[in-house]
Amino acid sequence: MSEPLVALTRPEPGILWLTMQRPEVLNALNDDLKLELTRAIHLAADDPQVRVVVLTGAGRGFSAGQDLTDARALLEGGEPDLAQNLRSCYHPLVLAMHELEKPIVGMVNGVAAGAGLSLALACDLRLAATDTKLAVGFAGIGLMPDAGASFMLPRLVGLGRAFELAAMGEAIGAEEALRLGLVNRVVPAEALAGTTLEVARRLAAAPTRALGLTKRAFRAAFEHDLATQLELEAALQRKAGRTADFREGLMAFAQKRPPAFKGN
Ligand code: LHQ
């Protein structure tokens, strides 16, 4: 049996840590890797013990995007149909990340390019090392942003900046990414794993259902007018108000102690 392309570890209760494992090609995304990632996200959705997911890459890169060896092979059969691969491999993964009602922390430990950047952007927050580089990259090989990058990039940085990043094609450093709002925090490379674990630990102790509903509400907000969004808030808050964590939050407040959320 071949080695798994995604290592699943549970460094602490509540935390599922996913490491892409093709360091020799900067975790370029082949179909098996995309498939294994999708399975891991579904596992996170189904397992109540999982309260936060961390996504990172082994070695010196987060992910250099689509495996271009495979892409070259696509050209050999005449007219390539890139939509087919997007629909069968990328869309299920990006949708699963988007729909997961648990936070996903991207530990962007080196270069994230093309569809690798798309995956980083599909995470709910991103931590980067000072030497991390982000490159939209698609235009470099004559393509347009895909795997959700055209959705997330303008939402995160605004239209003008998104177009500049996509059209100029230059990689940007971590500090610039922080200034633009593409990453949430930048720390020295040697501190990245520790800081990520701390953030994950904090999220794993949070009221998971409420965070999941927050994720849903924020993502829907871009498609809704105010009245529709207020209705969505009411419907989701009804769910949050029926969780054990809401009870615990109220009790803890009354008893003047920190809440001990269980994630249900
Ligand atoms: C790679 C890759 C890679 C395979 C590095 N594939 N081997 C596209 C097409 C089809 C359908 C759907 O969607 C897409 C979306 C996309 O993702 S388009 C964008 C694809 N990605 C890129 O264009 C980035 C390509 N890589 C690079 O430009 C560089 O590798 C970067 C700038 C990321 C890093 O440069 P370096 O730090 O100098 O590393 P390197 O280039 O030496 O790479 C290390 C190894 O990884 C090397 O292998 P080798 O055997 O020579 O040591 C590369 O060939 C391999 N590698 N990216 N995407």
Short mmCIF file of C-alpha atoms and ligand atoms in Angstrom, two decimals:
data_model
loop_
_atom_site.label_atom_id
_atom_site.label_comp_id
_atom_site.label_asym_id
_atom_site.label_seq_id
_atom_site.Cartn_x
_atom_site.Cartn_y
_atom_site.Cartn_z
CA MET A 1 0.00 0.00 0.00
CA SER A 2 1.32 3.48 -0.83
CA GLU A 3 2.11 5.98 1.93
CA PRO A 4 -0.75 8.32 2.81
CA LEU A 5 -0.40 11.78 1.26
CA VAL A 6 -2.08 13.43 4.23
CA ALA A 7 -0.86 12.72 7.77
CA LEU A 8 -3.65 12.94 10.35
CA THR A 9 -2.54 13.55 13.93
CA ARG A 10 -4.31 14.61 17.10
CA PRO A 11 -1.71 16.53 19.10
CA GLU A 12 -4.26 17.43 21.80
CA PRO A 13 -7.94 16.71 22.46
CA GLY A 14 -10.19 18.46 19.98
CA ILE A 15 -7.46 19.20 17.42
CA LEU A 16 -7.15 17.37 14.08
CA TRP A 17 -3.85 18.31 12.44
CA LEU A 18 -3.59 17.60 8.70
CA THR A 19 -0.18 17.65 7.02
CA MET A 20 0.14 17.40 3.24
CA GLN A 21 2.98 15.01 2.56
CA ARG A 22 4.62 15.62 -0.80
CA PRO A 23 7.51 17.79 0.39
CA GLU A 24 9.71 16.83 -2.58
CA VAL A 25 7.36 18.81 -4.87
CA LEU A 26 6.37 21.48 -2.32
CA ASN A 27 3.10 19.59 -1.70
CA ALA A 28 1.91 20.06 -5.26
CA LEU A 29 -1.67 18.84 -5.46
CA ASN A 30 -2.21 15.61 -7.36
CA ASP A 31 -5.61 13.92 -7.43
CA ASP A 32 -4.83 11.50 -4.60
CA LEU A 33 -3.76 14.32 -2.32
CA LYS A 34 -6.95 16.28 -3.05
CA LEU A 35 -9.03 13.17 -2.45
CA GLU A 36 -7.33 12.39 0.86
CA LEU A 37 -7.76 15.98 2.01
CA THR A 38 -11.45 15.86 1.16
CA ARG A 39 -11.84 12.63 3.12
CA ALA A 40 -10.04 14.15 6.10
CA ILE A 41 -12.36 17.18 6.11
CA HIS A 42 -15.41 14.87 6.00
CA LEU A 43 -13.92 12.91 8.89
CA ALA A 44 -13.54 16.17 10.83
CA ALA A 45 -17.20 16.97 10.12
CA ASP A 46 -18.42 13.58 11.32
CA ASP A 47 -16.26 13.26 14.44
CA PRO A 48 -17.66 15.18 17.43
CA GLN A 49 -14.26 14.89 19.14
CA VAL A 50 -12.81 17.20 16.46
CA ARG A 51 -13.38 20.87 17.33
CA VAL A 52 -10.73 22.51 15.14
CA VAL A 53 -8.71 21.48 12.08
CA VAL A 54 -5.18 22.63 11.24
CA LEU A 55 -4.02 22.36 7.62
CA THR A 56 -0.34 22.57 6.76
CA GLY A 57 2.34 21.14 4.48
CA ALA A 58 5.41 19.03 5.25
CA GLY A 59 8.80 20.50 4.41
CA ARG A 60 9.50 24.01 3.17
CA GLY A 61 6.22 24.71 1.41
CA PHE A 62 2.53 24.84 2.21
CA SER A 63 1.57 23.91 -1.37
CA ALA A 64 2.84 24.92 -4.83
CA GLY A 65 -0.65 24.37 -6.29
CA GLN A 66 -1.79 21.97 -8.94
CA ASP A 67 0.77 19.29 -9.75
CA LEU A 68 1.96 20.56 -13.11
CA THR A 69 3.37 17.20 -14.10
CA ASP A 70 -0.19 15.93 -14.20
CA ALA A 71 -1.30 19.12 -15.97
CA ARG A 72 1.27 18.50 -18.72
CA ALA A 73 -0.13 15.02 -19.14
CA LEU A 74 -3.54 16.62 -19.65
CA LEU A 75 -2.22 18.40 -22.76
CA GLU A 76 -1.10 15.16 -24.34
CA GLY A 77 -4.64 13.99 -25.06
CA GLY A 78 -5.52 16.94 -27.36
CA GLU A 79 -7.96 19.60 -26.08
CA PRO A 80 -7.56 19.61 -22.29
CA ASP A 81 -10.65 19.91 -20.12
CA LEU A 82 -9.50 21.56 -16.89
CA ALA A 83 -13.11 21.95 -15.74
CA GLN A 84 -13.39 18.21 -15.36
CA ASN A 85 -10.55 18.02 -12.84
CA LEU A 86 -11.79 21.09 -11.01
CA ARG A 87 -15.27 19.63 -10.67
CA SER A 88 -14.18 16.17 -9.67
CA CYS A 89 -11.30 16.98 -7.30
CA TYR A 90 -11.10 20.61 -6.23
CA HIS A 91 -14.76 21.54 -5.83
CA PRO A 92 -15.63 18.75 -3.37
CA LEU A 93 -12.58 19.73 -1.27
CA VAL A 94 -13.17 23.48 -1.27
CA LEU A 95 -16.90 23.04 -0.62
CA ALA A 96 -16.20 20.62 2.24
CA MET A 97 -13.84 23.19 3.83
CA HIS A 98 -16.36 25.98 3.28
CA GLU A 99 -19.22 23.96 4.72
CA LEU A 100 -17.36 22.46 7.69
CA GLU A 101 -18.98 24.01 10.75
CA LYS A 102 -15.71 23.97 12.65
CA PRO A 103 -12.78 26.35 12.31
CA ILE A 104 -9.90 25.49 9.97
CA VAL A 105 -6.56 27.10 10.73
CA GLY A 106 -4.12 27.31 7.81
CA MET A 107 -0.52 27.05 8.99
CA VAL A 108 1.11 28.51 5.88
CA ASN A 109 4.64 27.31 6.44
CA GLY A 110 6.31 28.39 3.21
CA VAL A 111 5.20 29.05 -0.32
CA ALA A 112 1.49 28.86 -1.17
CA ALA A 113 0.91 29.24 -4.90
CA GLY A 114 -1.98 28.75 -7.31
CA ALA A 115 -4.46 26.21 -6.02
CA GLY A 116 -2.23 25.87 -2.93
CA LEU A 117 -3.10 29.49 -2.17
CA SER A 118 -6.76 28.69 -2.88
CA LEU A 119 -6.66 26.04 -0.13
CA ALA A 120 -4.99 28.45 2.28
CA LEU A 121 -7.72 31.00 1.51
CA ALA A 122 -10.43 28.39 2.11
CA CYS A 123 -9.19 28.12 5.71
CA ASP A 124 -10.90 30.36 8.26
CA LEU A 125 -7.71 31.96 9.44
CA ARG A 126 -4.13 31.85 8.33
CA LEU A 127 -0.89 31.98 10.28
CA ALA A 128 2.31 32.53 8.34
CA ALA A 129 6.04 32.46 8.97
CA THR A 130 8.14 35.54 8.26
CA ASP A 131 9.63 33.78 5.21
CA THR A 132 6.26 32.60 3.83
CA LYS A 133 5.48 33.69 0.27
CA LEU A 134 2.03 33.84 -1.29
CA ALA A 135 1.57 33.81 -5.06
CA VAL A 136 -1.74 33.81 -6.90
CA GLY A 137 0.35 32.30 -9.66
CA PHE A 138 -2.31 31.14 -12.10
CA ALA A 139 -1.54 33.84 -14.68
CA GLY A 140 2.07 32.62 -14.68
CA ILE A 141 0.92 29.56 -16.59
CA GLY A 142 -1.83 31.26 -18.59
CA LEU A 143 -4.75 30.45 -16.30
CA MET A 144 -7.24 32.36 -14.17
CA PRO A 145 -7.71 31.86 -10.41
CA ASP A 146 -9.60 28.67 -9.58
CA ALA A 147 -10.33 26.27 -6.69
CA GLY A 148 -12.19 29.10 -4.96
CA ALA A 149 -9.44 31.75 -5.27
CA SER A 150 -11.65 33.99 -7.43
CA PHE A 151 -14.28 33.81 -4.66
CA MET A 152 -12.09 34.34 -1.61
CA LEU A 153 -9.47 36.76 -2.88
CA PRO A 154 -11.77 39.73 -3.66
CA ARG A 155 -13.65 39.09 -0.42
CA LEU A 156 -10.47 39.16 1.63
CA VAL A 157 -8.59 42.04 0.00
CA GLY A 158 -11.13 43.89 -2.21
CA LEU A 159 -11.51 43.90 -5.98
CA GLY A 160 -8.65 46.20 -6.94
CA ARG A 161 -6.03 44.44 -4.86
CA ALA A 162 -7.30 41.01 -5.87
CA PHE A 163 -6.93 41.92 -9.54
CA GLU A 164 -3.47 43.34 -8.97
CA LEU A 165 -2.35 40.18 -7.14
CA ALA A 166 -3.77 37.94 -9.88
CA ALA A 167 -2.65 39.97 -12.89
CA MET A 168 0.83 41.05 -11.82
CA GLY A 169 1.59 37.53 -10.69
CA GLU A 170 4.32 38.47 -8.23
CA ALA A 171 4.68 36.56 -4.99
CA ILE A 172 4.17 38.67 -1.89
CA GLY A 173 5.91 38.25 1.43
CA ALA A 174 4.26 37.54 4.76
CA GLU A 175 4.36 41.14 6.04
CA GLU A 176 2.67 42.41 2.88
CA ALA A 177 0.11 39.59 3.16
CA LEU A 178 -0.57 40.66 6.75
CA ARG A 179 -1.03 44.30 5.68
CA LEU A 180 -3.50 43.22 2.99
CA GLY A 181 -5.44 40.98 5.36
CA LEU A 182 -4.51 37.79 3.51
CA VAL A 183 -3.01 36.30 6.66
CA ASN A 184 -3.99 36.90 10.29
CA ARG A 185 -0.61 36.64 11.98
CA VAL A 186 3.06 36.39 11.08
CA VAL A 187 5.59 34.77 13.40
CA PRO A 188 9.21 33.59 13.03
CA ALA A 189 9.40 30.21 11.26
CA GLU A 190 10.63 28.44 14.39
CA ALA A 191 7.60 29.72 16.36
CA LEU A 192 4.97 28.89 13.73
CA ALA A 193 4.02 25.38 14.88
CA GLY A 194 3.88 26.45 18.55
CA THR A 195 1.76 29.52 17.81
CA THR A 196 -0.55 27.45 15.59
CA LEU A 197 -0.99 24.89 18.36
CA GLU A 198 -1.83 27.69 20.82
CA VAL A 199 -4.43 29.15 18.44
CA ALA A 200 -5.87 25.68 17.76
CA ARG A 201 -5.99 24.93 21.49
CA ARG A 202 -7.95 28.13 22.07
CA LEU A 203 -10.37 27.33 19.26
CA ALA A 204 -10.75 23.74 20.50
CA ALA A 205 -11.91 25.12 23.85
CA ALA A 206 -14.40 27.52 22.23
CA PRO A 207 -18.15 26.90 21.81
CA THR A 208 -17.74 24.90 18.59
CA ARG A 209 -21.38 25.09 17.48
CA ALA A 210 -21.41 28.88 17.87
CA LEU A 211 -18.18 29.18 15.86
CA GLY A 212 -19.61 26.92 13.15
CA LEU A 213 -22.72 29.09 12.94
CA THR A 214 -20.54 32.22 12.87
CA LYS A 215 -18.65 30.76 9.91
CA ARG A 216 -21.92 30.06 8.14
CA ALA A 217 -23.33 33.52 8.80
CA PHE A 218 -20.18 35.38 7.73
CA ARG A 219 -19.86 33.41 4.51
CA ALA A 220 -23.52 33.93 3.63
CA ALA A 221 -23.33 37.66 4.42
CA PHE A 222 -21.70 38.47 1.09
CA GLU A 223 -24.70 37.14 -0.85
CA HIS A 224 -27.47 38.64 1.30
CA ASP A 225 -29.19 41.97 1.80
CA LEU A 226 -29.52 43.17 5.40
CA ALA A 227 -33.06 41.88 5.97
CA THR A 228 -32.13 38.39 4.71
CA GLN A 229 -29.00 38.35 6.83
CA LEU A 230 -30.95 39.43 9.94
CA GLU A 231 -33.35 36.53 9.35
CA LEU A 232 -30.39 34.14 8.97
CA GLU A 233 -28.90 35.47 12.22
CA ALA A 234 -32.20 34.82 13.98
CA ALA A 235 -32.45 31.26 12.63
CA LEU A 236 -28.85 30.44 13.52
CA GLN A 237 -29.08 32.10 16.93
CA ARG A 238 -32.09 29.91 17.68
CA LYS A 239 -29.79 26.92 17.16
CA ALA A 240 -27.00 28.47 19.26
CA GLY A 241 -29.49 29.24 22.03
CA ARG A 242 -30.35 25.54 22.27
CA THR A 243 -26.77 24.34 22.80
CA ALA A 244 -25.31 23.09 26.07
CA ASP A 245 -22.50 25.60 25.58
CA PHE A 246 -24.95 28.52 25.73
CA ARG A 247 -26.28 27.19 29.04
CA GLU A 248 -22.73 26.80 30.29
CA GLY A 249 -21.87 30.34 29.15
CA LEU A 250 -24.80 31.79 31.09
CA MET A 251 -24.09 29.70 34.20
CA ALA A 252 -20.41 30.61 34.15
CA PHE A 253 -21.31 34.29 33.86
CA ALA A 254 -23.68 34.06 36.82
CA GLN A 255 -21.13 32.15 38.88
CA LYS A 256 -18.32 34.55 37.92
CA ARG A 257 -16.06 31.79 36.54
CA PRO A 258 -14.61 31.06 33.10
CA PRO A 259 -16.91 28.87 30.95
CA ALA A 260 -15.94 25.25 30.23
CA PHE A 261 -17.39 24.75 26.76
CA LYS A 262 -17.82 21.17 25.54
CA GLY A 263 -18.56 21.91 21.90
CA ASN A 264 -22.20 20.83 21.95
C1 LHQ B 1 6.32 21.17 -8.58
C2 LHQ B 1 5.37 22.21 -8.53
C3 LHQ B 1 4.10 21.98 -9.09
C4 LHQ B 1 4.82 19.84 -9.70
C5 LHQ B 1 7.14 22.89 -7.57
N1 LHQ B 1 3.87 20.77 -9.68
N2 LHQ B 1 6.04 20.01 -9.19
C6 LHQ B 1 -3.83 24.30 -12.71
C7 LHQ B 1 -3.91 23.33 -13.80
C8 LHQ B 1 -4.94 22.41 -13.92
C9 LHQ B 1 -6.09 22.34 -13.27
C10 LHQ B 1 -6.55 23.08 -12.18
O1 LHQ B 1 -5.95 24.18 -11.63
C11 LHQ B 1 -4.69 24.62 -11.76
C12 LHQ B 1 -4.41 25.57 -10.71
C13 LHQ B 1 -2.99 25.91 -10.29
O2 LHQ B 1 -2.63 25.58 -9.18
S1 LHQ B 1 -2.06 26.83 -11.32
C14 LHQ B 1 -0.61 27.17 -10.43
C15 LHQ B 1 0.31 25.98 -10.32
N3 LHQ B 1 1.48 26.30 -9.56
C16 LHQ B 1 2.48 27.05 -10.04
O3 LHQ B 1 2.47 27.59 -11.11
C17 LHQ B 1 3.70 27.13 -9.15
C18 LHQ B 1 4.82 26.27 -9.73
N4 LHQ B 1 5.97 26.30 -8.88
C19 LHQ B 1 6.81 27.35 -8.82
O4 LHQ B 1 6.67 28.35 -9.47
C20 LHQ B 1 7.95 27.23 -7.87
O5 LHQ B 1 8.18 25.87 -7.58
C21 LHQ B 1 7.73 28.00 -6.55
C22 LHQ B 1 7.79 29.52 -6.81
C23 LHQ B 1 6.38 27.63 -5.92
C24 LHQ B 1 8.83 27.64 -5.54
O6 LHQ B 1 10.10 27.82 -6.14
P1 LHQ B 1 11.41 27.20 -5.46
O7 LHQ B 1 11.40 27.50 -4.02
O8 LHQ B 1 12.58 27.68 -6.28
O9 LHQ B 1 11.27 25.61 -5.59
P2 LHQ B 1 11.42 24.70 -6.92
O10 LHQ B 1 10.79 25.38 -8.08
O11 LHQ B 1 12.85 24.27 -7.04
O12 LHQ B 1 10.50 23.45 -6.53
C25 LHQ B 1 10.98 22.33 -5.75
C26 LHQ B 1 10.54 21.06 -6.44
O13 LHQ B 1 9.11 21.04 -6.46
C27 LHQ B 1 10.98 21.02 -7.91
O14 LHQ B 1 11.24 19.67 -8.22
P3 LHQ B 1 12.76 19.20 -8.53
O15 LHQ B 1 12.63 17.76 -8.91
O16 LHQ B 1 13.27 20.08 -9.63
O17 LHQ B 1 13.50 19.43 -7.24
C28 LHQ B 1 9.75 21.49 -8.66
O18 LHQ B 1 9.68 21.01 -9.98
C29 LHQ B 1 8.65 20.90 -7.82
N5 LHQ B 1 7.40 21.65 -7.98
N6 LHQ B 1 5.90 23.26 -7.89
N7 LHQ B 1 3.12 22.90 -9.05
#
